[in-house]
Short mmCIF file of C-alpha atoms in Angstrom, two decimals:
data_model
loop_
_atom_site.label_atom_id
_atom_site.label_comp_id
_atom_site.label_asym_id
_atom_site.label_seq_id
_atom_site.Cartn_x
_atom_site.Cartn_y
_atom_site.Cartn_z
CA MET A 1 -36.21 -200.64 -30.01
CA LYS A 2 -34.50 -203.92 -29.10
CA ARG A 3 -35.27 -206.95 -31.26
CA SER A 4 -35.88 -209.11 -28.18
CA SER A 5 -37.16 -208.21 -24.74
CA ARG A 6 -37.41 -209.77 -21.33
CA LEU A 7 -41.08 -210.11 -20.47
CA VAL A 8 -42.11 -211.33 -17.02
CA ILE A 9 -45.64 -212.75 -16.94
CA ASN A 10 -47.07 -213.72 -13.56
CA GLY A 11 -43.51 -214.14 -12.28
CA LYS A 12 -42.27 -216.26 -15.21
CA LEU A 13 -39.57 -214.89 -17.54
CA VAL A 14 -40.33 -215.09 -21.26
CA GLU A 15 -38.10 -214.05 -24.14
CA ALA A 16 -40.30 -211.99 -26.45
CA ARG A 17 -39.86 -210.37 -29.85
CA ALA A 18 -40.46 -206.66 -30.22
CA GLY A 19 -43.77 -205.98 -31.90
CA GLU A 20 -45.48 -209.30 -31.17
CA SER A 21 -48.70 -209.22 -29.19
CA LEU A 22 -48.61 -209.98 -25.48
CA ILE A 23 -50.87 -212.98 -26.07
CA ASP A 24 -48.45 -214.46 -28.61
CA ALA A 25 -45.45 -213.67 -26.43
CA ALA A 26 -47.11 -215.46 -23.53
CA LEU A 27 -48.00 -218.47 -25.70
CA GLY A 28 -44.34 -218.61 -26.78
CA GLY A 29 -43.48 -219.11 -23.12
CA SER A 30 -46.24 -221.73 -22.61
CA ILE A 31 -48.43 -219.26 -20.71
CA LEU A 32 -52.09 -218.96 -21.66
CA VAL A 33 -53.57 -215.51 -21.16
CA PRO A 34 -57.39 -215.93 -21.05
CA HIS A 35 -58.82 -214.69 -24.34
CA ASP A 36 -61.59 -215.26 -26.84
CA CYS A 37 -62.10 -212.90 -29.80
CA ARG A 38 -58.55 -211.48 -30.15
CA SER A 39 -60.12 -208.35 -31.65
CA GLY A 40 -60.42 -206.25 -28.49
CA GLN A 41 -64.18 -206.70 -28.11
CA CYS A 42 -64.58 -209.34 -25.39
CA GLN A 43 -62.09 -207.78 -22.92
CA SER A 44 -61.14 -211.30 -21.75
CA CYS A 45 -57.39 -210.67 -22.08
CA ARG A 46 -56.98 -207.47 -20.04
CA VAL A 47 -53.70 -207.59 -18.08
CA THR A 48 -51.92 -205.22 -15.69
CA VAL A 49 -48.56 -203.67 -16.61
CA VAL A 50 -46.58 -203.84 -13.36
CA SER A 51 -43.39 -202.25 -14.67
CA GLY A 52 -41.73 -201.30 -17.92
CA SER A 53 -43.81 -200.33 -20.90
CA VAL A 54 -45.71 -201.87 -23.78
CA ASP A 55 -47.35 -200.48 -26.89
CA ASP A 56 -50.97 -200.54 -25.71
CA GLY A 57 -52.41 -200.49 -29.23
CA GLY A 58 -55.05 -198.04 -28.07
CA SER A 59 -56.38 -200.45 -25.43
CA GLY A 60 -54.86 -198.84 -22.33
CA HIS A 61 -57.02 -198.14 -19.30
CA GLY A 62 -55.10 -197.09 -16.21
CA ARG A 63 -52.30 -199.62 -15.78
CA THR A 64 -54.12 -202.25 -17.84
CA VAL A 65 -54.02 -203.18 -21.53
CA LEU A 66 -55.62 -205.81 -23.73
CA ALA A 67 -53.04 -208.50 -24.41
CA CYS A 68 -54.46 -209.15 -27.88
CA GLN A 69 -53.96 -205.51 -28.90
CA ALA A 70 -50.87 -204.52 -26.90
CA ALA A 71 -47.43 -205.36 -28.26
CA VAL A 72 -44.00 -205.93 -26.76
CA ALA A 73 -42.01 -202.67 -26.80
CA GLY A 74 -39.20 -203.43 -24.35
CA ASP A 75 -38.55 -205.13 -21.03
CA ALA A 76 -41.71 -205.26 -18.96
CA GLU A 77 -43.60 -207.18 -16.30
CA ILE A 78 -47.29 -207.95 -16.60
CA GLU A 79 -49.79 -209.78 -14.43
CA PHE A 80 -53.24 -211.21 -14.89
CA GLU A 81 -55.66 -213.05 -12.66
CA GLU A 82 -55.68 -216.71 -13.57
CA LEU A 83 -59.21 -217.70 -14.50
CA PRO A 84 -60.83 -221.04 -15.31
CA ILE A 85 -59.38 -222.29 -18.59
CA PRO A 86 -61.97 -222.43 -21.39
CA VAL A 87 -63.15 -225.97 -21.99
CA LYS A 88 -65.79 -227.71 -24.09
CA ARG A 89 -68.74 -229.61 -22.68
CA ALA A 90 -71.43 -231.67 -24.37
CA GLY A 91 -74.95 -231.44 -23.07
CA ALA A 92 -78.63 -231.25 -23.85
CA VAL A 93 -81.53 -228.93 -23.23
CA THR A 94 -83.52 -230.09 -20.22
CA GLU A 95 -85.88 -227.14 -19.72
CA VAL A 96 -87.26 -224.20 -21.69
CA ASN A 97 -89.36 -221.95 -19.43
CA GLN A 98 -91.02 -218.73 -20.58
CA LEU A 99 -90.21 -216.13 -17.91
CA SER A 100 -91.98 -213.31 -19.73
CA SER A 101 -93.29 -212.49 -23.19
CA GLU A 102 -89.72 -211.80 -24.33
CA ILE A 103 -87.42 -213.78 -22.01
CA ALA A 104 -86.96 -217.55 -21.88
CA GLU A 105 -85.04 -219.50 -19.27
CA VAL A 106 -83.08 -222.28 -20.97
CA VAL A 107 -81.46 -224.98 -18.86
CA LEU A 108 -78.71 -227.21 -20.22
CA THR A 109 -77.48 -230.30 -18.42
CA THR A 110 -73.82 -230.94 -19.22
CA SER A 111 -71.66 -234.05 -19.20
CA ALA A 112 -69.43 -232.55 -16.49
CA PRO A 113 -69.41 -229.29 -14.50
CA LEU A 114 -68.13 -226.20 -16.32
CA GLU A 115 -66.30 -223.89 -13.96
CA PHE A 116 -66.84 -220.14 -14.43
CA ARG A 117 -66.69 -216.90 -12.51
CA PRO A 118 -70.04 -215.17 -11.92
CA GLY A 119 -70.42 -212.59 -14.70
CA GLN A 120 -68.49 -214.52 -17.35
CA TYR A 121 -70.11 -215.87 -20.52
CA VAL A 122 -69.94 -219.05 -22.58
CA ARG A 123 -70.50 -219.92 -26.23
CA VAL A 124 -73.49 -222.21 -26.76
CA LYS A 125 -74.15 -224.16 -29.96
CA PHE A 126 -77.51 -225.86 -30.18
CA SER A 127 -77.21 -228.70 -32.69
CA GLY A 128 -78.04 -227.47 -36.17
CA TYR A 129 -77.82 -223.77 -35.27
CA PRO A 130 -75.05 -221.17 -35.16
CA ALA A 131 -73.26 -220.56 -31.87
CA ARG A 132 -74.41 -217.78 -29.56
CA GLU A 133 -72.92 -216.25 -26.42
CA PHE A 134 -74.90 -216.34 -23.17
CA SER A 135 -74.12 -215.71 -19.50
CA PRO A 136 -74.70 -218.61 -17.08
CA THR A 137 -76.76 -217.62 -14.08
CA PHE A 138 -78.84 -219.00 -11.21
CA ARG A 139 -82.49 -219.93 -11.22
CA LEU A 140 -84.70 -217.08 -10.08
CA ASP A 141 -85.17 -218.70 -6.65
CA GLY A 142 -81.39 -218.65 -6.12
CA SER A 143 -80.89 -222.40 -6.54
CA PHE A 144 -78.35 -224.12 -8.79
CA ASN A 145 -77.01 -227.51 -9.82
CA GLN A 146 -73.36 -228.04 -10.77
CA LEU A 147 -74.30 -230.01 -13.89
CA GLU A 148 -76.76 -227.36 -15.04
CA LEU A 149 -76.18 -224.15 -16.96
CA VAL A 150 -79.07 -221.70 -16.73
CA PHE A 151 -79.48 -218.91 -19.29
CA HIS A 152 -81.88 -215.99 -19.74
CA ILE A 153 -82.40 -215.46 -23.46
CA ARG A 154 -84.35 -212.70 -25.16
CA CYS A 155 -86.56 -214.30 -27.80
CA LEU A 156 -86.77 -212.53 -31.15
CA PRO A 157 -89.53 -213.76 -33.47
CA ASP A 158 -87.14 -213.76 -36.44
CA GLY A 159 -84.11 -214.87 -34.43
CA THR A 160 -82.22 -217.74 -36.01
CA VAL A 161 -81.70 -219.30 -32.56
CA SER A 162 -83.91 -217.49 -30.06
CA GLY A 163 -86.93 -217.71 -32.36
CA GLN A 164 -86.72 -221.53 -32.15
CA LEU A 165 -86.63 -221.84 -28.36
CA GLY A 166 -89.51 -224.00 -27.19
CA LYS A 167 -90.17 -224.98 -30.82
CA ALA A 168 -87.40 -226.77 -32.70
CA ILE A 169 -85.09 -226.24 -29.71
CA ARG A 170 -86.79 -228.01 -26.83
CA PRO A 171 -85.94 -230.53 -24.08
CA GLY A 172 -83.70 -233.26 -25.45
CA HIS A 173 -82.03 -231.02 -28.06
CA ALA A 174 -78.27 -231.62 -28.13
CA ALA A 175 -75.89 -228.73 -27.44
CA HIS A 176 -72.22 -227.98 -26.96
CA VAL A 177 -70.81 -225.33 -24.66
CA GLN A 178 -67.39 -223.67 -24.74
CA GLY A 179 -65.99 -221.27 -22.14
CA PRO A 180 -65.84 -219.42 -19.89
CA PHE A 181 -64.83 -216.06 -21.35
CA GLY A 182 -65.06 -212.42 -20.31
CA GLN A 183 -63.63 -209.98 -17.78
CA ALA A 184 -66.82 -208.67 -16.16
CA TYR A 185 -66.62 -211.27 -13.38
CA LEU A 186 -67.01 -210.88 -9.63
CA ARG A 187 -63.80 -209.82 -7.93
CA GLN A 188 -62.81 -209.70 -4.29
CA GLY A 189 -63.03 -206.29 -2.67
CA GLN A 190 -64.23 -204.23 0.25
CA GLY A 191 -66.06 -201.26 -1.27
CA PRO A 192 -69.74 -201.11 -2.27
CA LEU A 193 -71.01 -203.04 -5.28
CA VAL A 194 -73.30 -201.20 -7.70
CA LEU A 195 -75.03 -203.69 -10.00
CA VAL A 196 -76.99 -202.42 -13.02
CA ALA A 197 -78.91 -204.43 -15.62
CA GLY A 198 -81.35 -204.00 -18.46
CA GLY A 199 -83.50 -206.83 -19.82
CA ALA A 200 -81.70 -210.17 -20.16
CA GLY A 201 -78.58 -208.41 -18.87
CA TRP A 202 -79.97 -209.48 -15.51
CA ALA A 203 -78.49 -212.97 -16.11
CA PRO A 204 -74.82 -212.08 -15.37
CA ILE A 205 -75.80 -209.44 -12.79
CA TRP A 206 -77.99 -211.94 -10.89
CA ALA A 207 -75.07 -214.40 -10.92
CA LEU A 208 -72.84 -211.66 -9.47
CA ALA A 209 -75.37 -210.58 -6.85
CA ARG A 210 -76.26 -214.11 -5.73
CA SER A 211 -72.60 -215.12 -5.46
CA ALA A 212 -71.60 -211.94 -3.63
CA ARG A 213 -74.26 -212.61 -0.99
CA SER A 214 -72.59 -215.97 -0.37
CA THR A 215 -68.89 -215.10 -0.58
CA GLN A 216 -68.66 -211.35 0.16
CA ARG A 217 -71.56 -210.89 2.52
CA ASN A 218 -70.19 -207.82 4.28
CA ARG A 219 -70.03 -205.73 1.09
CA GLU A 220 -72.73 -203.12 0.61
CA MET A 221 -74.77 -203.67 -2.52
CA ALA A 222 -77.03 -201.46 -4.61
CA ILE A 223 -79.05 -202.96 -7.46
CA VAL A 224 -80.82 -201.09 -10.26
CA VAL A 225 -82.57 -203.12 -12.95
CA GLY A 226 -85.09 -202.31 -15.65
CA SER A 227 -87.08 -203.35 -18.70
CA ARG A 228 -89.16 -201.60 -21.33
CA ASP A 229 -92.46 -202.59 -19.70
CA VAL A 230 -93.78 -204.20 -16.53
CA ASP A 231 -94.58 -207.52 -18.23
CA ASN A 232 -90.88 -208.09 -18.90
CA LEU A 233 -89.64 -207.42 -15.36
CA TYR A 234 -89.09 -211.16 -15.19
CA MET A 235 -86.43 -210.79 -12.52
CA LEU A 236 -88.80 -209.70 -9.73
CA PRO A 237 -88.59 -213.08 -7.88
CA SER A 238 -84.79 -212.80 -7.72
CA LEU A 239 -85.02 -209.17 -6.58
CA GLN A 240 -87.31 -210.33 -3.78
CA TRP A 241 -84.76 -213.03 -2.90
CA LEU A 242 -82.12 -210.32 -2.49
CA ILE A 243 -84.42 -208.14 -0.39
CA ASP A 244 -85.25 -211.10 1.86
CA ASP A 245 -81.52 -211.76 2.16
CA GLY A 246 -80.89 -208.27 3.50
CA VAL A 247 -80.09 -206.13 0.45
CA ARG A 248 -81.69 -202.75 1.14
CA ASP A 249 -81.03 -200.80 -2.05
CA VAL A 250 -83.00 -202.56 -4.78
CA ILE A 251 -84.67 -200.53 -7.53
CA ALA A 252 -86.73 -201.83 -10.47
CA THR A 253 -87.68 -199.56 -13.36
CA THR A 254 -89.75 -199.65 -16.53
CA GLU A 255 -90.03 -197.18 -19.36
CA VAL A 256 -93.75 -197.91 -19.85
CA GLY A 257 -96.56 -198.64 -17.39
CA SER A 258 -94.75 -198.31 -14.08
CA THR A 259 -96.65 -198.20 -10.79
CA GLN A 260 -95.18 -198.10 -7.31
CA PRO A 261 -92.88 -199.61 -6.20
CA ILE A 262 -91.69 -199.89 -9.82
CA ARG A 263 -90.12 -196.57 -10.85
CA PRO A 264 -90.55 -194.87 -14.24
CA GLY A 265 -87.60 -194.50 -16.59
CA ARG A 266 -84.35 -196.32 -17.15
CA PRO A 267 -81.90 -197.85 -14.65
CA SER A 268 -79.32 -195.15 -15.42
CA HIS A 269 -81.75 -192.55 -13.99
CA TYR A 270 -81.47 -194.10 -10.52
CA LEU A 271 -77.78 -194.77 -10.05
CA PRO A 272 -76.51 -193.94 -6.55
CA LEU A 273 -73.89 -191.23 -6.17
CA LEU A 274 -70.71 -192.99 -7.30
CA GLY A 275 -67.24 -192.57 -5.82
CA LEU A 276 -63.74 -193.98 -5.79
CA GLU A 277 -64.63 -196.87 -3.48
CA ASP A 278 -67.47 -198.18 -5.65
CA THR A 279 -67.20 -201.08 -8.08
CA VAL A 280 -69.83 -200.99 -10.81
CA TYR A 281 -71.00 -203.91 -12.92
CA VAL A 282 -73.40 -203.27 -15.80
CA ALA A 283 -74.93 -205.58 -18.40
CA GLY A 284 -77.60 -205.19 -21.04
CA PRO A 285 -78.29 -202.98 -24.07
CA LEU A 286 -75.34 -201.04 -25.44
CA GLY A 287 -76.91 -197.63 -24.74
CA LEU A 288 -77.42 -198.43 -21.05
CA VAL A 289 -73.93 -199.88 -20.72
CA GLU A 290 -72.26 -196.85 -22.29
CA THR A 291 -74.24 -194.42 -20.11
CA VAL A 292 -73.30 -196.24 -16.91
CA LYS A 293 -69.66 -196.58 -17.98
CA ASN A 294 -69.46 -192.83 -18.60
CA LYS A 295 -70.98 -192.02 -15.22
CA ALA A 296 -68.59 -194.41 -13.49
CA ARG A 297 -65.64 -192.92 -15.36
CA SER A 298 -66.66 -189.41 -14.33
CA ALA A 299 -66.71 -190.51 -10.69
CA ASN A 300 -63.43 -192.46 -10.98
CA ALA A 301 -65.29 -195.61 -9.97
CA GLN A 302 -64.12 -198.99 -11.23
CA CYS A 303 -66.54 -200.32 -13.87
CA TYR A 304 -66.86 -203.74 -15.52
CA ALA A 305 -69.26 -203.88 -18.45
CA ASP A 306 -70.98 -206.58 -20.49
CA PRO A 307 -72.82 -205.00 -23.44
CA PHE A 308 -75.38 -207.24 -25.14
CA LEU A 309 -75.06 -206.85 -28.90
CA PRO A 310 -77.43 -208.33 -31.51
CA SER A 311 -75.93 -211.29 -33.31
CA SER A 312 -75.45 -211.10 -37.06
CA GLN A 313 -74.12 -214.63 -37.40
CA THR A 314 -75.88 -216.85 -39.94
CA PRO A 315 -75.96 -220.66 -40.04
CA SER A 316 -72.99 -222.40 -41.60
CA LEU A 317 -73.41 -224.89 -44.45
CA MET A 318 -73.06 -227.79 -42.01
CA ASP A 319 -75.67 -226.19 -39.73
CA LYS A 320 -78.10 -225.94 -42.66
CA VAL A 321 -77.49 -229.57 -43.69
CA ALA A 322 -78.03 -230.77 -40.12
CA ARG A 323 -81.29 -228.84 -39.81
CA LEU A 324 -82.54 -230.20 -43.17
CA TRP A 325 -81.65 -233.77 -42.20
CA ARG A 326 -83.37 -233.42 -38.82
CA SER A 327 -86.53 -231.99 -40.41
CA ARG A 328 -86.71 -234.96 -42.81
CA GLU A 329 -86.45 -237.41 -39.92
CA GLN A 330 -89.41 -235.86 -38.07
CA PRO A 331 -92.85 -237.26 -38.93
CA HIS A 332 -95.31 -234.82 -40.45
CA ARG A 333 -98.85 -234.72 -39.05
CA PRO A 334 -101.73 -233.32 -41.09
CA GLY A 335 -103.07 -230.03 -39.78
CA LEU A 336 -99.95 -229.21 -37.69
#
């Protein structure tokens, strides 16, 4: 193996060292490959190997590799789609709306617009609380404001962050946003779109669907979405928006208490017959995402996935100090 290699990235020649990651090789040539975790989980840094070869580090899929895992192994040419560069924005909570017993809509107003591709995610840090990752979306009636970021968040009673929505975290609460990240964003194409979501996974899928109806109107679209019970099918207004806009294949499911037109079972039970021309996007619980990915892989359909994983992050020392200080500043009222 040569000690140095000629690496061409999006048409620019970079001198790279054998064994260094593609991300580091690109940074050495003043090229920023979009990335976030650098551990292979977020999929933000997937690039296409046009020619030559690289050590894929176990991340290969077709002609693509993850630049954080793949290493320089010789002369090669790689390409990636240039996405909005992650930035930071200050903002504040302006609305907390309960969409169902489990899902809250949280609206942040930011100091300046944050550009993102539909389906990407951002990192949100409410003041005094650990950061969490959420997918910006549209309001359920399809409307949006460039200075607003709208999120659908599943509320867990013991959740460090979600358990405080509408309580300690309410309108006026300061927040910072960083992003965008992620590879499960809407791409140009001609074939049918198959969009699948479970629970709050509807947030990125609704962003994809709403945007596709504006920018790729001639593409066929099939939508399958579900929740555990009827009460948490919070996305029904947005499904109706899509139906009114001409989308014919829209299916809603619940595992408990379904009545027509809601179908019993999980979204994966109602996937259309997939083929080479289909592009599948799926977001939500890990089990649903893995099932849909496997079905897409079996049909040789392109699939972009956004699994929602429970956060195990705990507050930092500074977070705890900030929360304590804020609690001391708030007046205490007897009986409350």
